[in-house]
Phi, psi and omega in degrees: 000144178289128177248117181248117177232002175210153175203162174214160181253163176208159177206162183260159173220162180265349181215103186294326179294317177295322178297316180299316178297312183295307184291321182282309186269313183289311182270338180081022177278144175290123183238133175236144173290137179247182180291153173059031177081010178277168170241155173235121175268133177248114181234107187061230177268007184262142175244131182238127181273130174241122185233145179284142178217113184302325180258033180307138169235130183301146175296147179262013180222169180286121182268334178218136175242130179250109178291138178225155178283323183226108186293324180297316179296318180296315180295317179299315181295314180294322178298321176298331180273003176099003179287133178255127182268148179284148177237134181231143177212084180225177178300327186261339186212125177229136174245156179274189184299333178279344184097018182260128170272110185285128180268195180122152181060231181269009181270358181080195184282162170290137187213148177224132183255148176209172181239155172276176181300339179271359179090002177290144184270131178233166176212158162247137179222142184280129179248000000 
């Protein structure tokens, strides 16, 4: 029988150097060079594989969520570092001027989405 006691996630980017700069310097994630031109993001005890793909297409869903204690502070800090937040205004999803969808009640947590240089969707969400 298959015994699974560990797993890791991975995603592609079209420019590994830009990804290394963004994840390491802009977001402050620990980044290590991996084999075959890959990167490894270390977040807590989790390792995430980032691999180059010449015909990369950005994910159409959130690939990484970063929990934060205070979403306003996190969004302000990331905006100072050059991160641009997504803005939504639909029947189902509205963000404020900062790009934060305010949670509460049955709406879930407050969350703000942004993209990496390859167009993959990431978020910070208040826990």
